[in-house]
Tab-separated table of N, CA and C in Angstrom:
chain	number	residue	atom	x	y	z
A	1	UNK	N	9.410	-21.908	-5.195
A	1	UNK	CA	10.519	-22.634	-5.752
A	1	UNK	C	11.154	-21.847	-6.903
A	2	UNK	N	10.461	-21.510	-7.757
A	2	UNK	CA	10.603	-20.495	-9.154
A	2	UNK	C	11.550	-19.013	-8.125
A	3	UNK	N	10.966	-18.461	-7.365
A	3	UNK	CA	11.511	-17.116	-6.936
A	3	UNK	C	12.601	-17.635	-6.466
A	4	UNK	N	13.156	-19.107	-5.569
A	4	UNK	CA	14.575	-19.262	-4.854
A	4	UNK	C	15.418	-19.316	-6.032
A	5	UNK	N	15.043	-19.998	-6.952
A	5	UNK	CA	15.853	-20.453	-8.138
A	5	UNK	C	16.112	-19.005	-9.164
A	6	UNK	N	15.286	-17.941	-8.883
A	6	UNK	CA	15.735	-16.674	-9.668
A	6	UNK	C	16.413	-15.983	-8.852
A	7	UNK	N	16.028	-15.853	-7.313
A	7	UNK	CA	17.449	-15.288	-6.442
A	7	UNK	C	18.638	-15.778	-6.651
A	8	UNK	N	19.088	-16.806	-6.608
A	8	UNK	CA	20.220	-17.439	-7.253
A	8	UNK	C	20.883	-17.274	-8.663
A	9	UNK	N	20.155	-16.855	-9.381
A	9	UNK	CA	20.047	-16.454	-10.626
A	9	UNK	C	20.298	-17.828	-12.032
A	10	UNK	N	18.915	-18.705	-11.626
A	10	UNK	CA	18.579	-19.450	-12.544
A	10	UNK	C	18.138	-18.578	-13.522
A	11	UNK	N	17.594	-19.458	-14.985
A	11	UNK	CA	16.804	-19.024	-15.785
A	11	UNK	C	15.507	-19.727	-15.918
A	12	UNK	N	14.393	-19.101	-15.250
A	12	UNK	CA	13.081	-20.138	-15.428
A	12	UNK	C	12.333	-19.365	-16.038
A	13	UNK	N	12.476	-18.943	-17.550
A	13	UNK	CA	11.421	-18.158	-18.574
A	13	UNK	C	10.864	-19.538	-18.820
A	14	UNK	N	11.563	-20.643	-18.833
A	14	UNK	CA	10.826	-21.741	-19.996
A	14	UNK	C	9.412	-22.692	-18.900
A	15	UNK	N	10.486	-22.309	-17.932
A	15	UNK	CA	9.306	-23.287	-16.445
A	15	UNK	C	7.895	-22.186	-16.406
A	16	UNK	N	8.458	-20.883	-16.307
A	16	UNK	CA	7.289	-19.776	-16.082
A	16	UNK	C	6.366	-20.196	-17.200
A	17	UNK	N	6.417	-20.463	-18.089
A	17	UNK	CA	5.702	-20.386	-19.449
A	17	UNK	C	4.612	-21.229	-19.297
A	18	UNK	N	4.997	-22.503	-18.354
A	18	UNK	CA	4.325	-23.936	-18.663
A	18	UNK	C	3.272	-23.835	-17.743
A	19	UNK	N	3.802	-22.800	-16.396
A	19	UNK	CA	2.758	-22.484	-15.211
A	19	UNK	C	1.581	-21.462	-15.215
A	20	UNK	N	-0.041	-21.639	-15.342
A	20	UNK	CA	-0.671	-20.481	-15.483
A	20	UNK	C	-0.570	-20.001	-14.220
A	21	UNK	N	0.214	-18.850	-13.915
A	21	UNK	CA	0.367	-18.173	-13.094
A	21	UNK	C	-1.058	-17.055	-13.096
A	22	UNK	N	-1.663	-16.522	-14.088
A	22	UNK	CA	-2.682	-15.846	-13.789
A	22	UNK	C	-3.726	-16.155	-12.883
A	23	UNK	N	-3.925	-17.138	-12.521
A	23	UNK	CA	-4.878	-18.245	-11.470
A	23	UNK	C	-4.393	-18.065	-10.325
A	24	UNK	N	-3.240	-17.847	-10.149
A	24	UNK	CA	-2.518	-17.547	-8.463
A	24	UNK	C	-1.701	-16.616	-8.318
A	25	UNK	N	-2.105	-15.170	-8.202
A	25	UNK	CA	-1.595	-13.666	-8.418
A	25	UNK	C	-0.265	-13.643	-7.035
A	26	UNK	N	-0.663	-14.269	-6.054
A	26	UNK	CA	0.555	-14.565	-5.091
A	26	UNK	C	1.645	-15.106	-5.780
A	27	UNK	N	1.661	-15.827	-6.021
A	27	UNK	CA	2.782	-16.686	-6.512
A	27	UNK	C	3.255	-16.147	-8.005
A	28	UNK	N	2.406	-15.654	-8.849
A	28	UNK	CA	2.775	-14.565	-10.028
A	28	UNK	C	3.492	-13.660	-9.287
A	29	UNK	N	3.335	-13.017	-8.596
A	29	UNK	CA	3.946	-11.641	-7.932
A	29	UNK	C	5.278	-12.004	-7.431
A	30	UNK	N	5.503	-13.169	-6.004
A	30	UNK	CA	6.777	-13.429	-5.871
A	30	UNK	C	7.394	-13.780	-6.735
A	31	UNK	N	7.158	-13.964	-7.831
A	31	UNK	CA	8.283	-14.544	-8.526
A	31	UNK	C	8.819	-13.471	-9.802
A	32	UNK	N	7.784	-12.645	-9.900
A	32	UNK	CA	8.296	-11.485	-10.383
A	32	UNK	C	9.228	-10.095	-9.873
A	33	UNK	N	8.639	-10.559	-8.157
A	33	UNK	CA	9.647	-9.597	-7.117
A	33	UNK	C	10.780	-9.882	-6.894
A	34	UNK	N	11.310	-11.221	-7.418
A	34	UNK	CA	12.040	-11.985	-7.359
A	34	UNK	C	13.162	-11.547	-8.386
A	35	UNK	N	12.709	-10.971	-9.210
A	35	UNK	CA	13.954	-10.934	-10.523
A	35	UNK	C	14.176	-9.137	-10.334
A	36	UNK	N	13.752	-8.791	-9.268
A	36	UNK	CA	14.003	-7.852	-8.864
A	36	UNK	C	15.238	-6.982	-7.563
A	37	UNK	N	15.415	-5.897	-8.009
A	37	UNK	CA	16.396	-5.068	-6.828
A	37	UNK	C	15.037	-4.536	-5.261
A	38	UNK	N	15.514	-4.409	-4.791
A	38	UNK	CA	15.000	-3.776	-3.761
A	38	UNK	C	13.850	-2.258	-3.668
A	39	UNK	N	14.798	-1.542	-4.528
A	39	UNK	CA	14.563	-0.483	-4.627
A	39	UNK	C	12.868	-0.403	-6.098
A	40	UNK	N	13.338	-1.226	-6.613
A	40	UNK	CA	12.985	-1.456	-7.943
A	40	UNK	C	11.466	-2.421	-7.398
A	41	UNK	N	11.625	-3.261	-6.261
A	41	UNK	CA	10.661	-3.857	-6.380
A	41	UNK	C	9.599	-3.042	-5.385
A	42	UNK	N	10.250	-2.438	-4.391
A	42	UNK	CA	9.351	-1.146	-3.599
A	42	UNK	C	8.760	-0.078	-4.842
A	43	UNK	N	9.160	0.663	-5.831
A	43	UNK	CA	8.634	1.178	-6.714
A	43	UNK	C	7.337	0.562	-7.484
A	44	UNK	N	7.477	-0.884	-8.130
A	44	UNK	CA	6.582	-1.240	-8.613
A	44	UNK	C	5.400	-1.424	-7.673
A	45	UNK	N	5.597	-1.975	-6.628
A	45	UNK	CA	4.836	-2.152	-5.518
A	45	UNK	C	3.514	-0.548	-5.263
A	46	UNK	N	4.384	0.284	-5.194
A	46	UNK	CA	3.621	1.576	-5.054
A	46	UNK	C	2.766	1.573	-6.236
A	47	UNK	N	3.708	1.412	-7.102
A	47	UNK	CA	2.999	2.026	-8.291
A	47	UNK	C	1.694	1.362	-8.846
A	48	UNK	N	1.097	-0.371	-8.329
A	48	UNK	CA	0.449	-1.097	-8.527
A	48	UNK	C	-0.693	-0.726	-7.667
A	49	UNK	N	-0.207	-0.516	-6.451
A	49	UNK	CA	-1.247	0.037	-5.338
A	49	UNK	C	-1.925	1.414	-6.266
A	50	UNK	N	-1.316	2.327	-6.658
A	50	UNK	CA	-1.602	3.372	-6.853
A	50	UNK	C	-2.554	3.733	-8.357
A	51	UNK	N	-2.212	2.769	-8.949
A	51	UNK	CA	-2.475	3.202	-10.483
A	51	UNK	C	-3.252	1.519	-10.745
A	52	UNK	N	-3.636	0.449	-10.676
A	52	UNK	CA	-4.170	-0.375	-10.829
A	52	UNK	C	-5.195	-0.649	-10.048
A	53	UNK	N	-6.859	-1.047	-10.497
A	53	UNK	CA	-7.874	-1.417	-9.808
A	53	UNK	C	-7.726	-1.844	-8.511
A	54	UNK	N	-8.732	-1.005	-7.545
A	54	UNK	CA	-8.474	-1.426	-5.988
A	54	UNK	C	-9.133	-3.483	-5.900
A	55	UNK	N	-8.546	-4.527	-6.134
A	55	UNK	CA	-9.087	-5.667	-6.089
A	55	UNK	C	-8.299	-6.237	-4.441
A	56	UNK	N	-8.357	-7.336	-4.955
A	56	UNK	CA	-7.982	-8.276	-3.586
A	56	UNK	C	-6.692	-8.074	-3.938
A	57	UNK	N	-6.129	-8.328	-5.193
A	57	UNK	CA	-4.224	-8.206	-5.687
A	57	UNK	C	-3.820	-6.895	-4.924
A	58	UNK	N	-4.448	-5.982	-4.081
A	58	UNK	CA	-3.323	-4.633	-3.897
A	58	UNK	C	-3.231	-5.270	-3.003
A	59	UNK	N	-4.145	-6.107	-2.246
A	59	UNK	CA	-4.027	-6.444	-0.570
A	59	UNK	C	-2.338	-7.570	-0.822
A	60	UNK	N	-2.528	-8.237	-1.451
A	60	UNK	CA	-1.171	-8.723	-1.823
A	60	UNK	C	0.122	-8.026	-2.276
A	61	UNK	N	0.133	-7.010	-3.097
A	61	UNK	CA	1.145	-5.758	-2.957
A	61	UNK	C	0.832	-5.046	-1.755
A	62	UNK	N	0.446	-4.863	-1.064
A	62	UNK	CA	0.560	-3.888	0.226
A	62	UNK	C	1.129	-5.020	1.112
A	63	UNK	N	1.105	-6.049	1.358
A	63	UNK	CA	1.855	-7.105	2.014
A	63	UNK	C	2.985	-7.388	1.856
A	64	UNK	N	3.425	-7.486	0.242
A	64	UNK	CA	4.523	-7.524	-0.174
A	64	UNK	C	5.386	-6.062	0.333
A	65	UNK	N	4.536	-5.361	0.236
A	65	UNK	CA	5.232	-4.053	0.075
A	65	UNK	C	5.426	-3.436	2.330
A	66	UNK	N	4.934	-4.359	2.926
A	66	UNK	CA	5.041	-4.554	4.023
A	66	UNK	C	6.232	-5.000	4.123
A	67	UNK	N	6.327	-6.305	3.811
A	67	UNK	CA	7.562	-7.620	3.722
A	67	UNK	C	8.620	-6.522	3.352
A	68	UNK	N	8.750	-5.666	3.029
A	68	UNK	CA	10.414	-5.333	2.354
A	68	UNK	C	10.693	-4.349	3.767
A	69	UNK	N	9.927	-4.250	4.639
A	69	UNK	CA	10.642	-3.465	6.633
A	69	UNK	C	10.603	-2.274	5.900
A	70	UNK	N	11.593	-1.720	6.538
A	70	UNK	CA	12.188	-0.225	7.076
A	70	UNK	C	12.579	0.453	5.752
A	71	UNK	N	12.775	-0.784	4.633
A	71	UNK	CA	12.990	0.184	3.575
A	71	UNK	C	12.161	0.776	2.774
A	72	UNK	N	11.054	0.350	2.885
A	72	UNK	CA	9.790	1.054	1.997
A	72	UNK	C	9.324	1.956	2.624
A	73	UNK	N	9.697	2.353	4.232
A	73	UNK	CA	8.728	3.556	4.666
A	73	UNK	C	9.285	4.736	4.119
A	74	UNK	N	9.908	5.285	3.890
A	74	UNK	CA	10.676	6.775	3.069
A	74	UNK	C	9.631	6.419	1.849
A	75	UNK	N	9.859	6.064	0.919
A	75	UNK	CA	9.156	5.646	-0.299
A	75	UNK	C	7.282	5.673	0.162
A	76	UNK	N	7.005	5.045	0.994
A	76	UNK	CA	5.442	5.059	1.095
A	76	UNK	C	5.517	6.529	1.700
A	77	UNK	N	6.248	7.124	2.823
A	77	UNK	CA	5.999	8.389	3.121
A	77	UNK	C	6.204	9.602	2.050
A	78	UNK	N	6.749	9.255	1.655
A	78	UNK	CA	6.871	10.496	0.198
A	78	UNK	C	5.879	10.178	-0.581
A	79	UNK	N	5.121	8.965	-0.866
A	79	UNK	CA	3.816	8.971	-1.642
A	79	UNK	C	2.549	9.131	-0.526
A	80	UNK	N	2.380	9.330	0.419
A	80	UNK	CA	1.551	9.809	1.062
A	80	UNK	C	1.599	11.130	1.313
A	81	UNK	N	3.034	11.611	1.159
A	81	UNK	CA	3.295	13.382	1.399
A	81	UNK	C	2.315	13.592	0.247
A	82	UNK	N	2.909	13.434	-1.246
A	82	UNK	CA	2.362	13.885	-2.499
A	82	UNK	C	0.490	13.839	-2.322
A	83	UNK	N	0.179	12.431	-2.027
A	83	UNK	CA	-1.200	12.511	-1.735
A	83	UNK	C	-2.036	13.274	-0.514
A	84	UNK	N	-1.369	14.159	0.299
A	84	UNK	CA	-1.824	14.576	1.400
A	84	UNK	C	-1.855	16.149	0.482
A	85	UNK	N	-0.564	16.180	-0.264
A	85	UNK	CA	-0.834	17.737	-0.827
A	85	UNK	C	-1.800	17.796	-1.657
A	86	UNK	N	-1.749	16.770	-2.441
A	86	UNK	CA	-3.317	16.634	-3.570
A	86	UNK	C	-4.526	16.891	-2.889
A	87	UNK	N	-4.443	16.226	-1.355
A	87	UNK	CA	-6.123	16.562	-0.962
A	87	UNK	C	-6.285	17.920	-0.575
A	88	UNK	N	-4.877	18.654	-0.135
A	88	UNK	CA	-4.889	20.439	0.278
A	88	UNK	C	-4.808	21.268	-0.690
A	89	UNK	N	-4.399	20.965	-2.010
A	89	UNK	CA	-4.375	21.630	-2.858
A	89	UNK	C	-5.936	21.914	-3.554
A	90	UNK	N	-6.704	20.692	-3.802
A	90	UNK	CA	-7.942	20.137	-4.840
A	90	UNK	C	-9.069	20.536	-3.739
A	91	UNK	N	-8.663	19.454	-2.393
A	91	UNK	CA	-9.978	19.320	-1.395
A	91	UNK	C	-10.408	17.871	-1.805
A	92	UNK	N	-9.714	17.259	-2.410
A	92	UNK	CA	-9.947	15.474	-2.650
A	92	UNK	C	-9.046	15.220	-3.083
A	93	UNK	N	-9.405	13.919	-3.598
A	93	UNK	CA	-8.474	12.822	-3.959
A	93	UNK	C	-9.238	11.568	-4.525
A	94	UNK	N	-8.609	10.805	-5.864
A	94	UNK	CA	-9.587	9.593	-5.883
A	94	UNK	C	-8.590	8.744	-5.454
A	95	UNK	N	-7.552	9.037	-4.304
A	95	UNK	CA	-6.731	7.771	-4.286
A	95	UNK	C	-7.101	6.975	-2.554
A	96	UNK	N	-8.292	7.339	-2.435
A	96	UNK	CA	-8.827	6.551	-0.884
A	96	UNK	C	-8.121	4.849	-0.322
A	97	UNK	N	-8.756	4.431	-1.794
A	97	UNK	CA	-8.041	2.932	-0.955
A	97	UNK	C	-6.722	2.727	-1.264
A	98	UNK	N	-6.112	3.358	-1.833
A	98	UNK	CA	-4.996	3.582	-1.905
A	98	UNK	C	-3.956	3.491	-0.455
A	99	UNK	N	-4.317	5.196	-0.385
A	99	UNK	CA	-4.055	5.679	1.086
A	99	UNK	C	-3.915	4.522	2.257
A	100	UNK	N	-5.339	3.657	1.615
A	100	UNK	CA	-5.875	2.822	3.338
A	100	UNK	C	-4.564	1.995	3.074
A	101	UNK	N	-4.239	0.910	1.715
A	101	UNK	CA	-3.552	0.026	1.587
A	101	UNK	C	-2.033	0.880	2.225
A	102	UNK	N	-1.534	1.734	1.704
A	102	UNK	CA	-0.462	2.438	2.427
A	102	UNK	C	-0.084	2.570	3.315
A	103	UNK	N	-1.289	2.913	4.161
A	103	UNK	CA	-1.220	3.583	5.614
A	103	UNK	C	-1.080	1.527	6.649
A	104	UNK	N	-1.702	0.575	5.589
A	104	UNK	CA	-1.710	-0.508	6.298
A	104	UNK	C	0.034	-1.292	6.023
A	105	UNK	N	0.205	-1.110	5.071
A	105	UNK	CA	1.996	-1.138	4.808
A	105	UNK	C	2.554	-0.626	6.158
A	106	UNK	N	2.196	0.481	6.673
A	106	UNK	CA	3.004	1.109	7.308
A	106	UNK	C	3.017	0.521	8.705
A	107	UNK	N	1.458	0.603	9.069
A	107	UNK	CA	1.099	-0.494	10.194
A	107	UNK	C	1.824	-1.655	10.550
A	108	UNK	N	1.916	-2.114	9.640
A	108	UNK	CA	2.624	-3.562	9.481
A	108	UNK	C	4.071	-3.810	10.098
A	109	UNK	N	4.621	-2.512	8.819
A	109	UNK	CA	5.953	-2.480	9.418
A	109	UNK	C	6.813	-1.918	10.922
A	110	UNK	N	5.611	-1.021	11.397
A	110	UNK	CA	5.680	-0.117	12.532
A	110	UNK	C	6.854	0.809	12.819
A	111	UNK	N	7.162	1.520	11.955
A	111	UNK	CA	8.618	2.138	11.908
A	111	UNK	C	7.967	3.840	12.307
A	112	UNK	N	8.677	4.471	13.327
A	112	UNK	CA	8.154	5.438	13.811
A	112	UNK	C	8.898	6.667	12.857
A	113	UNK	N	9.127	6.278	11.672
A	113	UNK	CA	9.311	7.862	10.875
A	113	UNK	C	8.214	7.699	10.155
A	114	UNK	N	6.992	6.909	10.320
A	114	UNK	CA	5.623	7.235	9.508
A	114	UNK	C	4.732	8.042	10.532
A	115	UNK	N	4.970	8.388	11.771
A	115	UNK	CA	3.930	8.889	12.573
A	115	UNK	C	3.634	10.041	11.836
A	116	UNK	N	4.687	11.412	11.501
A	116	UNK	CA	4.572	12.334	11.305
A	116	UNK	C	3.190	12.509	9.954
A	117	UNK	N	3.341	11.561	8.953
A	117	UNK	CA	2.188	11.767	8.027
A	117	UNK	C	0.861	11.290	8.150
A	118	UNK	N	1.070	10.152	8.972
A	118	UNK	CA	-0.277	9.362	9.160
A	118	UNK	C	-0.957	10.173	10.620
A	119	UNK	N	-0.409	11.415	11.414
A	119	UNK	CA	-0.846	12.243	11.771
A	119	UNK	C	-1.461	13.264	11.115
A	120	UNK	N	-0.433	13.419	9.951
A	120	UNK	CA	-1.289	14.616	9.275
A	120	UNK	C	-2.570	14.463	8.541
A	121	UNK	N	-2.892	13.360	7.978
A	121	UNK	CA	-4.148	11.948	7.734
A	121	UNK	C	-5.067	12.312	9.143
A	122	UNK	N	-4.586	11.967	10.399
A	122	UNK	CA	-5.579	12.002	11.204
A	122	UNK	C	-6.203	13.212	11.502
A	123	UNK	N	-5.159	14.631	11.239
A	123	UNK	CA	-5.843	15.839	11.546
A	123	UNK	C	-6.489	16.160	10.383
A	124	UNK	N	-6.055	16.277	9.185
A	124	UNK	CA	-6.562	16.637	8.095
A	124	UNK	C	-7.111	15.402	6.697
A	125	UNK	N	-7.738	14.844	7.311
A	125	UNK	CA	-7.952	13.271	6.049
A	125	UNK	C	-8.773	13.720	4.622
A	126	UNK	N	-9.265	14.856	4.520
A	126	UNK	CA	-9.806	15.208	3.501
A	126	UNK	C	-11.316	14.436	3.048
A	127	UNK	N	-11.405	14.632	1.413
A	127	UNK	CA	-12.330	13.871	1.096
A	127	UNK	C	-12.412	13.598	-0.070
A	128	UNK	N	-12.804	12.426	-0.391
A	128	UNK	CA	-12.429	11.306	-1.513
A	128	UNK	C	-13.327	11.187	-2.680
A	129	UNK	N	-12.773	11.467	-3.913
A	129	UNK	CA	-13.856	11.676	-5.060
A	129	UNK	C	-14.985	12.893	-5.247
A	130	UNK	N	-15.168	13.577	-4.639
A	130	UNK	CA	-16.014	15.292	-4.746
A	130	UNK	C	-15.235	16.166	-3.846
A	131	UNK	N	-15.492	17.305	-4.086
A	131	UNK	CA	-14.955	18.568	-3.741
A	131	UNK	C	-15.963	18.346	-2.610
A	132	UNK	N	-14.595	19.040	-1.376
A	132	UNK	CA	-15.686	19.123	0.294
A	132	UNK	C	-16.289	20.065	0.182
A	133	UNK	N	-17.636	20.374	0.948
A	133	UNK	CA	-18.789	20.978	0.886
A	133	UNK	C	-19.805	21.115	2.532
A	134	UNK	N	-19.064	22.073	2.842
A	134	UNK	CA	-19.393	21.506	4.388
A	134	UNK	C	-20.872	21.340	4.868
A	135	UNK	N	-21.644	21.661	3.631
A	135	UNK	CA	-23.380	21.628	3.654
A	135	UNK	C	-23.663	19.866	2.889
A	136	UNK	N	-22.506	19.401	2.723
A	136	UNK	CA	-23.054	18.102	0.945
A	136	UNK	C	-22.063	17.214	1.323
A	137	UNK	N	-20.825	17.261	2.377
A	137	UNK	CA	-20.197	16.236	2.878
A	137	UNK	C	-19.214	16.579	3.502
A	138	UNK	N	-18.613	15.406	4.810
A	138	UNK	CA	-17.593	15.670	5.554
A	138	UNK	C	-16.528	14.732	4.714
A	139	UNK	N	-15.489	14.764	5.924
A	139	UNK	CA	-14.189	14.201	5.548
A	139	UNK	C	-14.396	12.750	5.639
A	140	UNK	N	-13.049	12.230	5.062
A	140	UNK	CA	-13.427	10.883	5.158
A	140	UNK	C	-13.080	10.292	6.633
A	141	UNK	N	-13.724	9.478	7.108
A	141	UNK	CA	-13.354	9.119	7.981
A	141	UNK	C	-12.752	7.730	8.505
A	142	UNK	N	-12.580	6.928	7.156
A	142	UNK	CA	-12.501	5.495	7.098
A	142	UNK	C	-10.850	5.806	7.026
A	143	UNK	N	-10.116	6.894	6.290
A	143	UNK	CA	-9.039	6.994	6.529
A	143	UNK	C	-8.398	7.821	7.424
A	144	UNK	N	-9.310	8.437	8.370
A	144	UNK	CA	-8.957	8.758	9.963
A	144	UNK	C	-8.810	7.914	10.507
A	145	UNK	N	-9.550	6.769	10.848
A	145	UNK	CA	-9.543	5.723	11.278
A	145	UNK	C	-8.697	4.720	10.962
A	146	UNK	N	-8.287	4.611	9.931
A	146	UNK	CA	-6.908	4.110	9.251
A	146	UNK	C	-5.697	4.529	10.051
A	147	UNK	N	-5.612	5.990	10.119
A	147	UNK	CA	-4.690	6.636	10.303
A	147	UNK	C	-4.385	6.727	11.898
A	148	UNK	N	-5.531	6.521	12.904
A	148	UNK	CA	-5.821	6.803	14.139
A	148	UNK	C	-5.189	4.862	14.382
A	149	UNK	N	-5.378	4.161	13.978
A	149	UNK	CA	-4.971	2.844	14.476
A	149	UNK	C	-3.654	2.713	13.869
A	150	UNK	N	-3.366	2.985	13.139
A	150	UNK	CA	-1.880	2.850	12.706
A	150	UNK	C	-0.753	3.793	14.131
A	151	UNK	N	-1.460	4.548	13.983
A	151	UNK	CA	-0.273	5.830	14.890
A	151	UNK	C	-0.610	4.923	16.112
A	152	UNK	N	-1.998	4.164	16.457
A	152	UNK	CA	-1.806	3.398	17.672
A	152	UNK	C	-0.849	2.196	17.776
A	153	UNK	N	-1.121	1.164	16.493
A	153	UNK	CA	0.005	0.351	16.617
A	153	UNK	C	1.688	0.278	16.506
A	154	UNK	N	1.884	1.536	15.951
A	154	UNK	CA	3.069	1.936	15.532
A	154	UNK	C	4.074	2.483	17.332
A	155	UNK	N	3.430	3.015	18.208
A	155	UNK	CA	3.136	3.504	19.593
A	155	UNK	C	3.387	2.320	20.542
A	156	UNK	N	2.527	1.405	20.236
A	156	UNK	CA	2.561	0.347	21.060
A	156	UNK	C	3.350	-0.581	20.484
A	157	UNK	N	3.877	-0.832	19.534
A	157	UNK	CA	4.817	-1.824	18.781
A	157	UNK	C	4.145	-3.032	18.217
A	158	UNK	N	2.737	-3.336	17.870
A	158	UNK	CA	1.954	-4.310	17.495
A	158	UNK	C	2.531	-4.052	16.136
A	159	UNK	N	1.955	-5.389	15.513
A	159	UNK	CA	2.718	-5.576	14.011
A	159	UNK	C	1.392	-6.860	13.549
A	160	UNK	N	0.856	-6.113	12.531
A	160	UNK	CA	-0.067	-7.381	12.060
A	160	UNK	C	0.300	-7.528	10.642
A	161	UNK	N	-0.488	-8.706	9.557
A	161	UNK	CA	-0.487	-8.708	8.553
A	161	UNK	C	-1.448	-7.524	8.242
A	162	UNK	N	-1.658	-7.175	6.452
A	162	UNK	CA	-2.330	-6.292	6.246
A	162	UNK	C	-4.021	-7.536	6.136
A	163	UNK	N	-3.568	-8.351	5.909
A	163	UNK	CA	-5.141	-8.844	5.455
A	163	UNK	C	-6.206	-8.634	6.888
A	164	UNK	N	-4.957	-8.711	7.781
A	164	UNK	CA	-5.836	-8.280	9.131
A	164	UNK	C	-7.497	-7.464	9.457
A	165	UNK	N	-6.387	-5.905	8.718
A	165	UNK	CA	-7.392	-5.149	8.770
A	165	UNK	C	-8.173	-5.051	7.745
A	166	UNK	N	-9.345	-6.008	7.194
A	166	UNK	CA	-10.333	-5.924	7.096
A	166	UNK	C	-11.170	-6.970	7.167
C-alpha cells in the first residue's frame, strides 16, 4: 500500500515512521524500491547482493532484482564480467554466493544475452576464498552447477522464482 502511494508520489515519511519495518525486510525493501528510478533501483540491488552479509535478505534482492526483466541483465552481466576477471586474475574470489544469487537473477529472468557469461562460469568457475592448488583444492562446483542449470533454463525458456533454487 505504502510503495502504490509513493509511485504516485504521495508523501509517507510520517506513515513509514509508525511501521517497524525492520521485522518485515520484504515489505522494507518494496517500499524503498519504490521511491526509486529503475536504473537506480537495479544498482542498489547489485550492490546489496554484493557488499552486504549473504542472509535470507539477498534472496529477496535477487528476486527483486529478477522482477525488474530484461533490464537488469546488462547490469548483472557486467558484474559477473568484473567477477569472472577477479577469479582469472587472483585464482579466487570471496564473492561465491554472490555469483550464485546473480547467476539465479538471471535464471529467472531467462534473457539469452546472459548465456555468454554464465558459460564462461561453466568452463572456468574458479575457486572461492583460497588460492587454487591443484594438490589442496578444485574449482567450485556449486557455481558450475549454478551456471550449468541456468544456461539450461535460459535454452528451454523455464522461468522460476529465485527462492526455488534452494
Amino acid at each position: 500500500m505504502i510503495a502504490k502511494a509513493n509511485r504516485r508520489g504521495v508523501d509517507t515519511r510520517a506513515l513509514e515512521k509508525k511501521i517497524p519495518f525492520e521485522v518485515d525486510y520484504p515489505s522494507a525493501l518494496k517500499t524503498r524500491l519504490s521511491k526509486m528510478g529503475q536504473k537506480e533501483r537495479i544498482a542498489f540491488l547489485i550492490r546489496n547482493i554484493l557488499t552486504l552479509r549473504p542472509t535470507w535478505e539477498r534472496e529477496y534482492d535477487a528476486q527483486a532484482l529478477a522482477d525488474e526483466g530484461a533490464a537488469a541483465v546488462p547490469a548483472i552481466v557486467a558484474t559477473l564480467t568484473e567477477i569472472h576477471g577477479e577469479i582469472k586474475r587472483n585464482g579466487f574470489t570471496r564473492k561465491g554466493g554472490a555469483v550464485h544469487l546473480l547467476m539465479a537473477a538471471l535464471r529467472c529472468i531467462g534473457d539469452n544475452r546472459a548465456l555468454p557469461i554464465l558459460q564462461m562460469f561453466e568452463e572456468q568457475p574458479g575457486v572461492f576464498y583460497r588460492d587454487y592448488d591443484p594438490n589442496k583444492g578444485k574449482p567450485n562446483h556449486f557455481i558450475r552447477g549454478s551456471a550449468q542449470a541456468a544456461i539450461r533454463d535460459i535454452k528451454e525458456g523455464r522461468h522460476y522464482c529465485v527462492a526455488l533454487f534452494y
